[in-house]
mmCIF file of C-alpha atoms in Angstrom:
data_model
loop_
_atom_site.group_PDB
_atom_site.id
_atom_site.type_symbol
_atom_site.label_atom_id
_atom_site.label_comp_id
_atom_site.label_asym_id
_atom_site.label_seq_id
_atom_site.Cartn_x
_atom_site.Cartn_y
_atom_site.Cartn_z
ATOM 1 C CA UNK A 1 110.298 -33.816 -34.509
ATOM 2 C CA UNK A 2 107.708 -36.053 -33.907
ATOM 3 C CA UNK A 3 109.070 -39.666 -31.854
ATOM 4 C CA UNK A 4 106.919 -42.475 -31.550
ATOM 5 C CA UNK A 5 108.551 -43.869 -28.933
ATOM 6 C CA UNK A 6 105.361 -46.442 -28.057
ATOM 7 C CA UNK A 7 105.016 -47.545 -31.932
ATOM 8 C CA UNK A 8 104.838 -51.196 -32.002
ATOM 9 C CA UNK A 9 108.376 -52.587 -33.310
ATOM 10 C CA UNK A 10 106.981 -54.579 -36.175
ATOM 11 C CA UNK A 11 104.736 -51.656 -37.431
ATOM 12 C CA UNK A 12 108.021 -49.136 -36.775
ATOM 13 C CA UNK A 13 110.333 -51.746 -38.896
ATOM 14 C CA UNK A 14 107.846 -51.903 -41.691
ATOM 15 C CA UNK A 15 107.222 -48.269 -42.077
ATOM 16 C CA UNK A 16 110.950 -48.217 -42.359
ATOM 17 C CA UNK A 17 111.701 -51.041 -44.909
ATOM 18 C CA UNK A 18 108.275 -49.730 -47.002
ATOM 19 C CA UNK A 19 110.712 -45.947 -46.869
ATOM 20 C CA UNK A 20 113.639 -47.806 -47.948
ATOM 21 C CA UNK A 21 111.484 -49.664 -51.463
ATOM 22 C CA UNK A 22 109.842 -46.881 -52.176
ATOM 23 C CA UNK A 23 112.063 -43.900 -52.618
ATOM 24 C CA UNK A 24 111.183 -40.395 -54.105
ATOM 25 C CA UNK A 25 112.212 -39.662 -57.220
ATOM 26 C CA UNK A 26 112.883 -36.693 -59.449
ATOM 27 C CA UNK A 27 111.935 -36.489 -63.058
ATOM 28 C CA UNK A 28 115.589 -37.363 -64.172
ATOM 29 C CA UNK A 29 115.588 -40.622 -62.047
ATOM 30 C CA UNK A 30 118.100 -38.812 -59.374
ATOM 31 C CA UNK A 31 116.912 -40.084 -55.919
ATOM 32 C CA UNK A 32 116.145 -37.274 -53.976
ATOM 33 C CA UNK A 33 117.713 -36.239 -50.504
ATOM 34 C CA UNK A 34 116.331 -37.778 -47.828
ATOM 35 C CA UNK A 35 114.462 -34.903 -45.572
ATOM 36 C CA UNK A 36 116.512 -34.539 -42.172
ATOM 37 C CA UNK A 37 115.175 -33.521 -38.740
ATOM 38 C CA UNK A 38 117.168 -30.938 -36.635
ATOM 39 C CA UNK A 39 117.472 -30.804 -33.209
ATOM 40 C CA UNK A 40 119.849 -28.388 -32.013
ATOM 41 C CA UNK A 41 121.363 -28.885 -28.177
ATOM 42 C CA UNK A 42 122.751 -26.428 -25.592
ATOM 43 C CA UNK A 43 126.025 -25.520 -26.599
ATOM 44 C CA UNK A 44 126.386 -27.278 -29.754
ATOM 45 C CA UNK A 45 126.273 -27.438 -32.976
ATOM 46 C CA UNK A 46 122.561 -28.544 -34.945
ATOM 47 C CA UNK A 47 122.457 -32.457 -35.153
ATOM 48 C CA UNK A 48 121.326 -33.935 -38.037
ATOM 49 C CA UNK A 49 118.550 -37.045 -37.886
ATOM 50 C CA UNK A 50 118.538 -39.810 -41.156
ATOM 51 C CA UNK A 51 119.706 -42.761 -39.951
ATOM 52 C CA UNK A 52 120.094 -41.589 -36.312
ATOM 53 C CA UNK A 53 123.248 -42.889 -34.845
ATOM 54 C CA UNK A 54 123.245 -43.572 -30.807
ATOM 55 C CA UNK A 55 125.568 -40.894 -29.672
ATOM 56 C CA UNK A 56 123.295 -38.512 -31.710
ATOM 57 C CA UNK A 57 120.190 -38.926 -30.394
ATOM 58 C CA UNK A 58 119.080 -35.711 -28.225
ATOM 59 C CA UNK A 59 119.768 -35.857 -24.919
ATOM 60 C CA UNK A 60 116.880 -36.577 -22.772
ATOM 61 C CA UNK A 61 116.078 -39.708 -25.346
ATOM 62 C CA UNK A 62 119.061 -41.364 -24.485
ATOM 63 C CA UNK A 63 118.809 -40.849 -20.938
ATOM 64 C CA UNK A 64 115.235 -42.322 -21.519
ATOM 65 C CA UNK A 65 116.522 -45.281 -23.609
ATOM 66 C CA UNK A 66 119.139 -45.456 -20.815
ATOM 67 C CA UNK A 67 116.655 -45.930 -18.071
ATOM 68 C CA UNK A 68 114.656 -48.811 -19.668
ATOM 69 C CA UNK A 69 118.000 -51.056 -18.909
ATOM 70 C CA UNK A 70 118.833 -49.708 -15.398
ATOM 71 C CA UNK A 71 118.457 -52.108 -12.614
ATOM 72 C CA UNK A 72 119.475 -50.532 -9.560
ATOM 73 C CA UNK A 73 117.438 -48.005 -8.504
ATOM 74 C CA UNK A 74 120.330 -45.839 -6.966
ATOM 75 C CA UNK A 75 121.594 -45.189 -10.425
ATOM 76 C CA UNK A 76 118.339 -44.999 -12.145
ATOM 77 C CA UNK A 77 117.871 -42.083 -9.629
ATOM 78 C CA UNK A 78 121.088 -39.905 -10.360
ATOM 79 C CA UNK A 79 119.942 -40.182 -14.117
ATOM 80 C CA UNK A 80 116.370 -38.739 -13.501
ATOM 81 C CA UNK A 81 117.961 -36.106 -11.390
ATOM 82 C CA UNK A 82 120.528 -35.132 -14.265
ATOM 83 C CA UNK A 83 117.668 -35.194 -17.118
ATOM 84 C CA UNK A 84 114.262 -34.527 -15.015
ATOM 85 C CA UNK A 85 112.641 -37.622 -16.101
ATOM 86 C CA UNK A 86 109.159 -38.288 -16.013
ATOM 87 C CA UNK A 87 107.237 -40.956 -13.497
ATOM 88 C CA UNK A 88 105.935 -42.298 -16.884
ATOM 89 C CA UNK A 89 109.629 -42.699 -18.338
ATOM 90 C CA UNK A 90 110.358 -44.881 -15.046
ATOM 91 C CA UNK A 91 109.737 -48.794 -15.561
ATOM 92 C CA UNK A 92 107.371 -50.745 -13.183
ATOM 93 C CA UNK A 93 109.695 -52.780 -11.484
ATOM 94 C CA UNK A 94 111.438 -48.975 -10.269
ATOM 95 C CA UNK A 95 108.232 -47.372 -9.184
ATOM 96 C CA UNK A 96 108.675 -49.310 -5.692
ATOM 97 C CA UNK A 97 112.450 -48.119 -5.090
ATOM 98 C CA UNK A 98 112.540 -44.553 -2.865
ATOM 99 C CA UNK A 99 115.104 -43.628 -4.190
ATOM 100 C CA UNK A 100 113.657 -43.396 -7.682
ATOM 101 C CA UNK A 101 110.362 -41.135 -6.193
ATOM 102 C CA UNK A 102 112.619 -39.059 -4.389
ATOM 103 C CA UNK A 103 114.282 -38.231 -7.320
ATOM 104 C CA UNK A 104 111.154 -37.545 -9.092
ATOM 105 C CA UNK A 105 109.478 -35.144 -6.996
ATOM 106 C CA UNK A 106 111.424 -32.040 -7.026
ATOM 107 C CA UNK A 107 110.028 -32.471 -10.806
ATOM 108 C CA UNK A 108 106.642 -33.579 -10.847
ATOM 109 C CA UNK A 109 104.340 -30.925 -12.586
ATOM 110 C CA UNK A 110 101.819 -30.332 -9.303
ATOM 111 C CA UNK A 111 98.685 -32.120 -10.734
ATOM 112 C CA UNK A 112 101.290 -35.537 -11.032
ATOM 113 C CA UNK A 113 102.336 -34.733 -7.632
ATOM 114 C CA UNK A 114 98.651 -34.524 -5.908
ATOM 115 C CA UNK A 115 97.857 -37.824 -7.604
ATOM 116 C CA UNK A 116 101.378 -39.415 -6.278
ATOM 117 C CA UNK A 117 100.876 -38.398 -2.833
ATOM 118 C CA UNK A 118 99.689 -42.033 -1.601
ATOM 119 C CA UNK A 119 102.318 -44.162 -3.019
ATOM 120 C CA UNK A 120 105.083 -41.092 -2.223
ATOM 121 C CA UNK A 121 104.041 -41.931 1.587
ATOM 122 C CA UNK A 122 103.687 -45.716 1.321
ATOM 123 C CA UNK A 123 107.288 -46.285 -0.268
ATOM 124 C CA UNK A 124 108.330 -43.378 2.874
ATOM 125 C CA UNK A 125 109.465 -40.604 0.674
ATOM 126 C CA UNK A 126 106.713 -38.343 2.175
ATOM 127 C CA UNK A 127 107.134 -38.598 6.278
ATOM 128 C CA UNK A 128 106.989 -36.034 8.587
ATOM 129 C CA UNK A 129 110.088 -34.111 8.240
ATOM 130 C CA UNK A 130 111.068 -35.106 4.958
ATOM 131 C CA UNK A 131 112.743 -33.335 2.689
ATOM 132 C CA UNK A 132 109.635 -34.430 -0.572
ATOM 133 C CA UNK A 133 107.143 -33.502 2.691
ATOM 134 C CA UNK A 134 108.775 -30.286 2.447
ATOM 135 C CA UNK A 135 108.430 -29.752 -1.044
ATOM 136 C CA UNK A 136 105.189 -30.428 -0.970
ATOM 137 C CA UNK A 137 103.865 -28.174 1.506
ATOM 138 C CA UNK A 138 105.595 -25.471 -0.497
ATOM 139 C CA UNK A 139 103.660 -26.498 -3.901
ATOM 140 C CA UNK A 140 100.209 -26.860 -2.310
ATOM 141 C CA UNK A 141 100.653 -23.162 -0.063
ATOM 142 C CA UNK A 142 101.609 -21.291 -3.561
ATOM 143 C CA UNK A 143 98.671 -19.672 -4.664
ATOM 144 C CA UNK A 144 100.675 -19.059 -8.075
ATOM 145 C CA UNK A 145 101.504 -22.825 -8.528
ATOM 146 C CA UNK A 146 97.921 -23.944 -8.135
ATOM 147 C CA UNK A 147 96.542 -21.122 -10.305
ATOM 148 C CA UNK A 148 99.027 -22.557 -13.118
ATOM 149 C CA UNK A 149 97.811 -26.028 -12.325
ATOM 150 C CA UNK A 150 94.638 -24.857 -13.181
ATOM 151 C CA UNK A 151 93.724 -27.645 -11.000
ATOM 152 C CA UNK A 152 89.432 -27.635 -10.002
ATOM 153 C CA UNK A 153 88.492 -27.254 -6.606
ATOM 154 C CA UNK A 154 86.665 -31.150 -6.936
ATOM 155 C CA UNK A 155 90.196 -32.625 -8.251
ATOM 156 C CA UNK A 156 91.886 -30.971 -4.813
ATOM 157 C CA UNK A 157 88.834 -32.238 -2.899
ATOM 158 C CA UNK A 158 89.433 -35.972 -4.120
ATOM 159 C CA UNK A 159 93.169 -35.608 -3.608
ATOM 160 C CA UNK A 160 92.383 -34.897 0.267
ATOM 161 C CA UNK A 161 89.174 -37.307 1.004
ATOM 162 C CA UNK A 162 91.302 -40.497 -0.595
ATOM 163 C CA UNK A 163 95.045 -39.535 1.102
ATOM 164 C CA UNK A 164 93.314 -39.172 4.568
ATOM 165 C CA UNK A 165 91.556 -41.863 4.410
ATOM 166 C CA UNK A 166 95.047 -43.771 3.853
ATOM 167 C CA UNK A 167 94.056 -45.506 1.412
ATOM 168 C CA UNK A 168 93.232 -45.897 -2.592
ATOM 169 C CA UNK A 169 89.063 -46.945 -3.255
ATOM 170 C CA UNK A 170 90.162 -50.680 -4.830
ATOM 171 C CA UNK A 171 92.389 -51.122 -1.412
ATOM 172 C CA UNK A 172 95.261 -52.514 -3.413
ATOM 173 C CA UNK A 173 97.692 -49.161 -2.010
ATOM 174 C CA UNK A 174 97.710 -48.042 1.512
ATOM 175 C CA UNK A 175 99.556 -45.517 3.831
ATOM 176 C CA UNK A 176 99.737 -43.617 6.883
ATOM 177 C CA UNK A 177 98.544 -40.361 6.118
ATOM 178 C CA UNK A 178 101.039 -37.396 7.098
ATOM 179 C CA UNK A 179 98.716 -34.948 9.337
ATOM 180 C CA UNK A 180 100.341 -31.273 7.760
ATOM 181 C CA UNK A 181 99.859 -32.660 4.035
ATOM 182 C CA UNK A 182 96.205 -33.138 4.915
ATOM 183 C CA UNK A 183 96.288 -29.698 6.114
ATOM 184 C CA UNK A 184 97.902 -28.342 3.006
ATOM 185 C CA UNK A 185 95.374 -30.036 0.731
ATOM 186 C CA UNK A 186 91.909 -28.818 2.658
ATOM 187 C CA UNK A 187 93.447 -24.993 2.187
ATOM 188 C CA UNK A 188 94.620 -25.764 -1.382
ATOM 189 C CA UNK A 189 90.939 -26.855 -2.095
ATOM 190 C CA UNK A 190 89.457 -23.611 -0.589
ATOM 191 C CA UNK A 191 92.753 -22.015 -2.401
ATOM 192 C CA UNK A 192 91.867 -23.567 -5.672
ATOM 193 C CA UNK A 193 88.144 -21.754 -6.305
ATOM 194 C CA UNK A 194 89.988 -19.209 -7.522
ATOM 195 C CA UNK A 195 90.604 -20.781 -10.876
ATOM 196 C CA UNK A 196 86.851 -21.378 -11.758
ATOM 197 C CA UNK A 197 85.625 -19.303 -13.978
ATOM 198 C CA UNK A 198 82.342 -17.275 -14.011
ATOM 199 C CA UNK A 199 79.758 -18.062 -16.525
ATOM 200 C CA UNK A 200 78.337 -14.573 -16.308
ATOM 201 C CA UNK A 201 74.730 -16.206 -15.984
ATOM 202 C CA UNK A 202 71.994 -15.864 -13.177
ATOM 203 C CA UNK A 203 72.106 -19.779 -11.910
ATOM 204 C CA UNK A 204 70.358 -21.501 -9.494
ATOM 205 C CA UNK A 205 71.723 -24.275 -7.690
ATOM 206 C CA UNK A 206 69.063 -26.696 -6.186
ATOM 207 C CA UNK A 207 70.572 -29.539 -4.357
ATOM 208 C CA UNK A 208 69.041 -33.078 -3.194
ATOM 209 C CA UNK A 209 68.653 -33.285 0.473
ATOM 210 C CA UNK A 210 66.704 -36.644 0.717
ATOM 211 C CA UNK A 211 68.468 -39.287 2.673
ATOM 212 C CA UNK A 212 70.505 -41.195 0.135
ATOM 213 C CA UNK A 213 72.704 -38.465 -0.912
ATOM 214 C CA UNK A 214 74.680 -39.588 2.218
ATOM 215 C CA UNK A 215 75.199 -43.017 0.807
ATOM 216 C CA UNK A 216 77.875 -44.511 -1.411
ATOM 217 C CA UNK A 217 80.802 -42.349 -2.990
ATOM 218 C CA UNK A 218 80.673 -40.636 -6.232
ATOM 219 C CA UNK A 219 82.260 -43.233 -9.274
ATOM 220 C CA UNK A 220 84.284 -40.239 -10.686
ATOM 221 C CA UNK A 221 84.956 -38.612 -7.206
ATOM 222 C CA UNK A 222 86.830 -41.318 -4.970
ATOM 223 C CA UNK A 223 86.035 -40.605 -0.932
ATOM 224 C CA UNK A 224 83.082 -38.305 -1.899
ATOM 225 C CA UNK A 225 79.419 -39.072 -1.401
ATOM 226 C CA UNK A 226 77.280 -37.413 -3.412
ATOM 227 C CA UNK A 227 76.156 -34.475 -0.443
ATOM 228 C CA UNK A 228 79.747 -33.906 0.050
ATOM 229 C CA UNK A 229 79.707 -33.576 -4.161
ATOM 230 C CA UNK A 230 76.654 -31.213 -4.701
ATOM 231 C CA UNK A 231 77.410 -29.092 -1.247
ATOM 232 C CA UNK A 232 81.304 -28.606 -2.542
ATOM 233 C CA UNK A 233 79.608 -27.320 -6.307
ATOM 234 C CA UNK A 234 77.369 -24.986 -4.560
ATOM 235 C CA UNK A 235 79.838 -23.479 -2.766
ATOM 236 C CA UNK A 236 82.562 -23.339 -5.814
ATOM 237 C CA UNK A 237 79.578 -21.452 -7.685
ATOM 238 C CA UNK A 238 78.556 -19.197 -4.813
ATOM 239 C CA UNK A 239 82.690 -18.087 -5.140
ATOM 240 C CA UNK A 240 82.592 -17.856 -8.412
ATOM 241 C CA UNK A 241 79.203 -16.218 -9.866
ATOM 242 C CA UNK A 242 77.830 -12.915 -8.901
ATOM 243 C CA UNK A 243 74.145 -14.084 -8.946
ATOM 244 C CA UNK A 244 72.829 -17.722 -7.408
ATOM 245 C CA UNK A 245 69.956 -18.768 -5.239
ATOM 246 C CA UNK A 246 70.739 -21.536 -3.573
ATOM 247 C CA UNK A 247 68.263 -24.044 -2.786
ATOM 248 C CA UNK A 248 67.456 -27.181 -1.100
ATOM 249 C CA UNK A 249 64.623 -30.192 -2.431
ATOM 250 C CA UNK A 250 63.404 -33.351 -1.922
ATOM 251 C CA UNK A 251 59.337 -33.151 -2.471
ATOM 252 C CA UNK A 252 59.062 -29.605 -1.411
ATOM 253 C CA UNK A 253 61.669 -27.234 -1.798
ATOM 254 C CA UNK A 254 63.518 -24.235 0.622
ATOM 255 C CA UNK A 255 66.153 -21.926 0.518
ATOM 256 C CA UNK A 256 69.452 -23.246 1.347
ATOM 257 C CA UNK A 257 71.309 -20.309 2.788
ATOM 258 C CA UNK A 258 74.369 -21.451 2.307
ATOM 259 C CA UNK A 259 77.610 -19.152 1.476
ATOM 260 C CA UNK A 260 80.653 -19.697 -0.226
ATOM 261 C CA UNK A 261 82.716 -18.435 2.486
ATOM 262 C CA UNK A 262 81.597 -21.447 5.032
ATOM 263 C CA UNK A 263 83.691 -24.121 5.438
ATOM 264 C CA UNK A 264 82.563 -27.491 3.227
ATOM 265 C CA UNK A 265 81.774 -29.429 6.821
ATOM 266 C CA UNK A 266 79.841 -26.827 7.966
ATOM 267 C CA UNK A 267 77.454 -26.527 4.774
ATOM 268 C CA UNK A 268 77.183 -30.440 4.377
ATOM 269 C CA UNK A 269 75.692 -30.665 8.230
ATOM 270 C CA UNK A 270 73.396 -27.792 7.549
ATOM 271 C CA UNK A 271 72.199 -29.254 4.618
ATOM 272 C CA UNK A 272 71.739 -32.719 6.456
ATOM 273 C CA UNK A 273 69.563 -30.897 9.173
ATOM 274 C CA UNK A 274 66.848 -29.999 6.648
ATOM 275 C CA UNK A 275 63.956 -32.036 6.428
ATOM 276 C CA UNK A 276 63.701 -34.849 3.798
ATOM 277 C CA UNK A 277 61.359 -36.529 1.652
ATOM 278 C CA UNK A 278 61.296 -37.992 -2.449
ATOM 279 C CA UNK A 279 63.378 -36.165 -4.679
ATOM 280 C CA UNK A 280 61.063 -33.937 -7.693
ATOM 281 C CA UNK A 281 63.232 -32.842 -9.686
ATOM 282 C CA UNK A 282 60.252 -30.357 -11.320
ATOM 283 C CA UNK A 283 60.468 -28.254 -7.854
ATOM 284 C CA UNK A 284 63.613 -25.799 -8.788
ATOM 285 C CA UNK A 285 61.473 -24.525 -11.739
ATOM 286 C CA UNK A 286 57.832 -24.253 -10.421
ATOM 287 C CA UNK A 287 59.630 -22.662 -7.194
ATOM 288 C CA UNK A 288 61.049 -20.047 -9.787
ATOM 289 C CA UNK A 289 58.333 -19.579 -11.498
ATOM 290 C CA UNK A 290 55.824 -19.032 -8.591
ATOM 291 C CA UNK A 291 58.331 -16.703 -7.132
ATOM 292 C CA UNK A 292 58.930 -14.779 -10.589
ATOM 293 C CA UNK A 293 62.915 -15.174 -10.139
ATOM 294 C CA UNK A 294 64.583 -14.562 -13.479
ATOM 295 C CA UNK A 295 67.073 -17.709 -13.678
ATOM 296 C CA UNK A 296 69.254 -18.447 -16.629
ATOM 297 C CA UNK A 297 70.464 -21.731 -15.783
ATOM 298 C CA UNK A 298 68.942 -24.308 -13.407
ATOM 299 C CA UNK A 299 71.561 -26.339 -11.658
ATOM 300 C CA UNK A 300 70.344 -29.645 -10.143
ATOM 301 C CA UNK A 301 72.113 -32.576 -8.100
ATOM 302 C CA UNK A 302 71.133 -35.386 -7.014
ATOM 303 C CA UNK A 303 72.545 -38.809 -6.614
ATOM 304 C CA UNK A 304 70.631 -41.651 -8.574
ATOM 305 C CA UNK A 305 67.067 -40.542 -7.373
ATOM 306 C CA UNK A 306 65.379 -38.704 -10.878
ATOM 307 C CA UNK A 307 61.996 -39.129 -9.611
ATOM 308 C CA UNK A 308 59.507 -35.921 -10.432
ATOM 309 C CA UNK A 309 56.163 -35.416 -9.277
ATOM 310 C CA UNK A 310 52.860 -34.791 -11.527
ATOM 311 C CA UNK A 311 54.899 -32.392 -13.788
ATOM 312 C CA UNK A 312 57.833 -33.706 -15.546
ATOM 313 C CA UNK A 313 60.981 -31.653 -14.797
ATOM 314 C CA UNK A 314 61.138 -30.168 -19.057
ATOM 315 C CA UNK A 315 57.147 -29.413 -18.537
ATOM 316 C CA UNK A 316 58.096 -27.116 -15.487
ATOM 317 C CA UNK A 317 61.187 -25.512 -17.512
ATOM 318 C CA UNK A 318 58.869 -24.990 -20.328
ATOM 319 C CA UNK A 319 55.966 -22.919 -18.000
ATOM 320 C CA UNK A 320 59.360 -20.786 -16.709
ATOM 321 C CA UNK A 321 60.351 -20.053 -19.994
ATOM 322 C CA UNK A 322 56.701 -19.308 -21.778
ATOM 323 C CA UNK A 323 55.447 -17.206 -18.338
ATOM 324 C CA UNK A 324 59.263 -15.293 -17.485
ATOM 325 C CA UNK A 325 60.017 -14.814 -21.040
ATOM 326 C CA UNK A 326 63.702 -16.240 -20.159
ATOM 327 C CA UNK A 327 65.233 -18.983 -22.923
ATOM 328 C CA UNK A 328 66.352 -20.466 -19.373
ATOM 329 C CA UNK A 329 68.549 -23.687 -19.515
ATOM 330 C CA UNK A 330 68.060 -27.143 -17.240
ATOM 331 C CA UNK A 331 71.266 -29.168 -16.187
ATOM 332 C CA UNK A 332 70.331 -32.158 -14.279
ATOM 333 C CA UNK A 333 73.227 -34.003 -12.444
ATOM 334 C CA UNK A 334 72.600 -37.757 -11.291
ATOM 335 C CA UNK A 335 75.952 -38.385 -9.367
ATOM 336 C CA UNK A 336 75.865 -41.624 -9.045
ATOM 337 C CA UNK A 337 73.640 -42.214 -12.214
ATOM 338 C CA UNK A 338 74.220 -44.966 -14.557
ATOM 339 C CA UNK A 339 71.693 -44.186 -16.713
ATOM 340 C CA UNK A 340 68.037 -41.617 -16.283
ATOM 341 C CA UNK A 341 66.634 -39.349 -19.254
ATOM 342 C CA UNK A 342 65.186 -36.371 -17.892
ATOM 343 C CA UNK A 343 66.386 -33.662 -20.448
ATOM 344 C CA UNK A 344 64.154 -33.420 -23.667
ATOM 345 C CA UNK A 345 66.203 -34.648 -26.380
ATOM 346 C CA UNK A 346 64.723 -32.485 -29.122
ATOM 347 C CA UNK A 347 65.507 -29.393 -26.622
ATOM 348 C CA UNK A 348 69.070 -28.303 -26.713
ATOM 349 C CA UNK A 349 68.610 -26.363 -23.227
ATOM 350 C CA UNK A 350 68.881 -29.009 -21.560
ATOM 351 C CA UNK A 351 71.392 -31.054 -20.124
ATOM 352 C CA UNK A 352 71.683 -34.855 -18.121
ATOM 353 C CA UNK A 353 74.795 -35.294 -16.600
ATOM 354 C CA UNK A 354 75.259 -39.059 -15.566
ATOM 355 C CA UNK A 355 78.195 -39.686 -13.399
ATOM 356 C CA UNK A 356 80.155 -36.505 -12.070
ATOM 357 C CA UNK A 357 84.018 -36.472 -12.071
ATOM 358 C CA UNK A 358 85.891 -33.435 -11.848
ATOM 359 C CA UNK A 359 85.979 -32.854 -15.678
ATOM 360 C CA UNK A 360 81.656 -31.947 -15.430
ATOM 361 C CA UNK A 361 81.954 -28.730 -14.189
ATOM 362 C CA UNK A 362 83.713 -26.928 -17.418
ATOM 363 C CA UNK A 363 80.941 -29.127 -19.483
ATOM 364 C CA UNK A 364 78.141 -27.912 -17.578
ATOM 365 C CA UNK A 365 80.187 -24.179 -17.550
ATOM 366 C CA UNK A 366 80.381 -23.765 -21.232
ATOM 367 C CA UNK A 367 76.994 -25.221 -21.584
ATOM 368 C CA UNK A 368 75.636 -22.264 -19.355
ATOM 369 C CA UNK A 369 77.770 -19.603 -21.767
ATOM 370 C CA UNK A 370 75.747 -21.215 -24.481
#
């Protein structure tokens, strides 16, 4: 049974009245039954859906139609207890009772509850000691419940860079952060690399380094500049792949040496310590290709800086993969991009990523597999 509970009223009452002209018929001029939906609930027998009477609508409908006419937000509450209502079954003007939270979060699918977590603390339902707080500590420590959430390591990163900073990137929601749920969410995001998975493919990751990468936040990526961005990648692939080289560029280019067992702080101030310069974006390749290191996919971020020296970046992937013999594949990423063209459009090897959210990373992953 299909409900389309959002259908505008006027097109809902014409579908209806154009059912009601225009009724099957068979070829002695009977009318036909009209087909019935059945819905059967716990306990009873099947209910039958023409003309669907109030007291037979299922269940968790009614409670839903219920809710839209509920005022006070104590009894609004009991009723998404009883029926495990959704936050987007709850009308605006309940979303700023307590009450109505607290009875959502012993609920909320995990992913819903990592992206609740500011306005849970600013309407006080998560405080230290709480019975939500609670709750939530126990979702974000089970390994099982984030591997089910399938939630990327970049989503958990976001989640923790925007609640401790207390509050949301437009400014119009704040709180006081609540120091063990910050805790919980930096060991959920190491916690969550586990659910990336491998691409199988010899990669090498070749991140900016030149000054700007400090600057500005990533559009897709609230609370995250782009270093914070490209560093976090290189370590989810250095968990998750079994062969990466890891390097660092601006106009020259050097090993990174970087592992995905350091901490995310600790590889972004390495990283910061190397010497800068322009960003040439042609360096991962020629580096590769003077060192004969047999890469299938080049990786590279940087924020909004595509510049490349005498030899365009798809020139350089094109010596790699005429000299190597390797049908080698070129993702660029411009985090902060609004717009560059570096790929080749008539070469399907290649890949420009403007903007980065935490979606990219399975586009760029099936990419890779081809």
């Amino acid at each position: 049974l299909q409900l389309q509970l959002q259908q505008p009223r006027g097109v809902r009452r014409r579908h209806v009245e154009a059912a009601r002209r225009v009724r099957p018929q068979d070829p002695h001029g009977d009318r036909r039954p009209r087909p019935r939906a059945v819905i059967a609930r716990s306990g009873r027998e099947p209910v039958s859906y023409g003309s669907v009477a109030r007291d037979q609508l299922p269940v968790l409908i009614e409670a839903f139609e219920a809710l839209k006419a509920i005022k006070d937000p104590r009894i609004a509450a009991k009723l998404i207890g009883e029926h495990r209502l959704t936050h987007e079954m709850v009308p605006g003007e309940l979303k700023q009772s307590p009450e109505v939270w607290a009875a959502l979060v012993p609920h909320m699918p995990l992913t819903a509850l990592v992206r609740s977590l500011g306005k849970l603390s600013q309407v006080g339902v998560i405080a230290p000691f709480s019975s939500a707080t609670k709750h939530v500590l126990a979702q974000l420590g089970s390994i099982d419940k984030l591997r089910k959430a399938r939630l990327h390591p970049l989503a958990m990163l976001t989640a923790l860079r925007v609640y401790a900073q207390g509050h949301g990137e437009r400014g119009k929601l704040s709180w006081v952060p609540v120091d063990k749920i910050v805790d919980a969410l930096d060991q959920a995001f190491y916690a969550c690399f586990e659910n990336v998975e491998p691409t199988g493919k010899r990669t090498l990751l070749a991140l900016d380094v030149s000054g700007s990468m400090g600057c500005g936040t990533i559009g897709g990526l609230p609370g995250v500049t782009p270093a914070v961005g490209s560093a976090a990648m290189a370590m989810v692939t250095l968990k998750a792949e079994a062969e990466v080289q890891t390097l660092a560029f601006s106009t020259t280019i050097r090993e990174a040496r970087i592992s995905g067992k350091q901490r995310l702080d600790d590889v972004v101030k390495h990283l910061a310590r190397i010497p800068m310069g322009g960003t040439d974006c042609a360096q991962p390749m020629l580096w590769a290709l003077e060192k004969r290191v047999p890469i299938d996919v080049f990786q590279v971020y940087t924020d909004n800086e595509t510049w490349y020296g005498q030899i365009h970046p798809h020139e350089a992937l094109r010596r790699y993969r005429e000299k190597l013999g390797i049908p080698a594949k070129l993702v660029v990423v411009g985090m902060t991009a609004t717009k560059f063209s570096i790929a080749d459009p008539d070469d399907a090897g290649m890949l420009d990523v403007v903007g980065f959210d935490s979606a990219a990373p399975a586009i760029m992953a099936d990419f890779a597999r081809g």
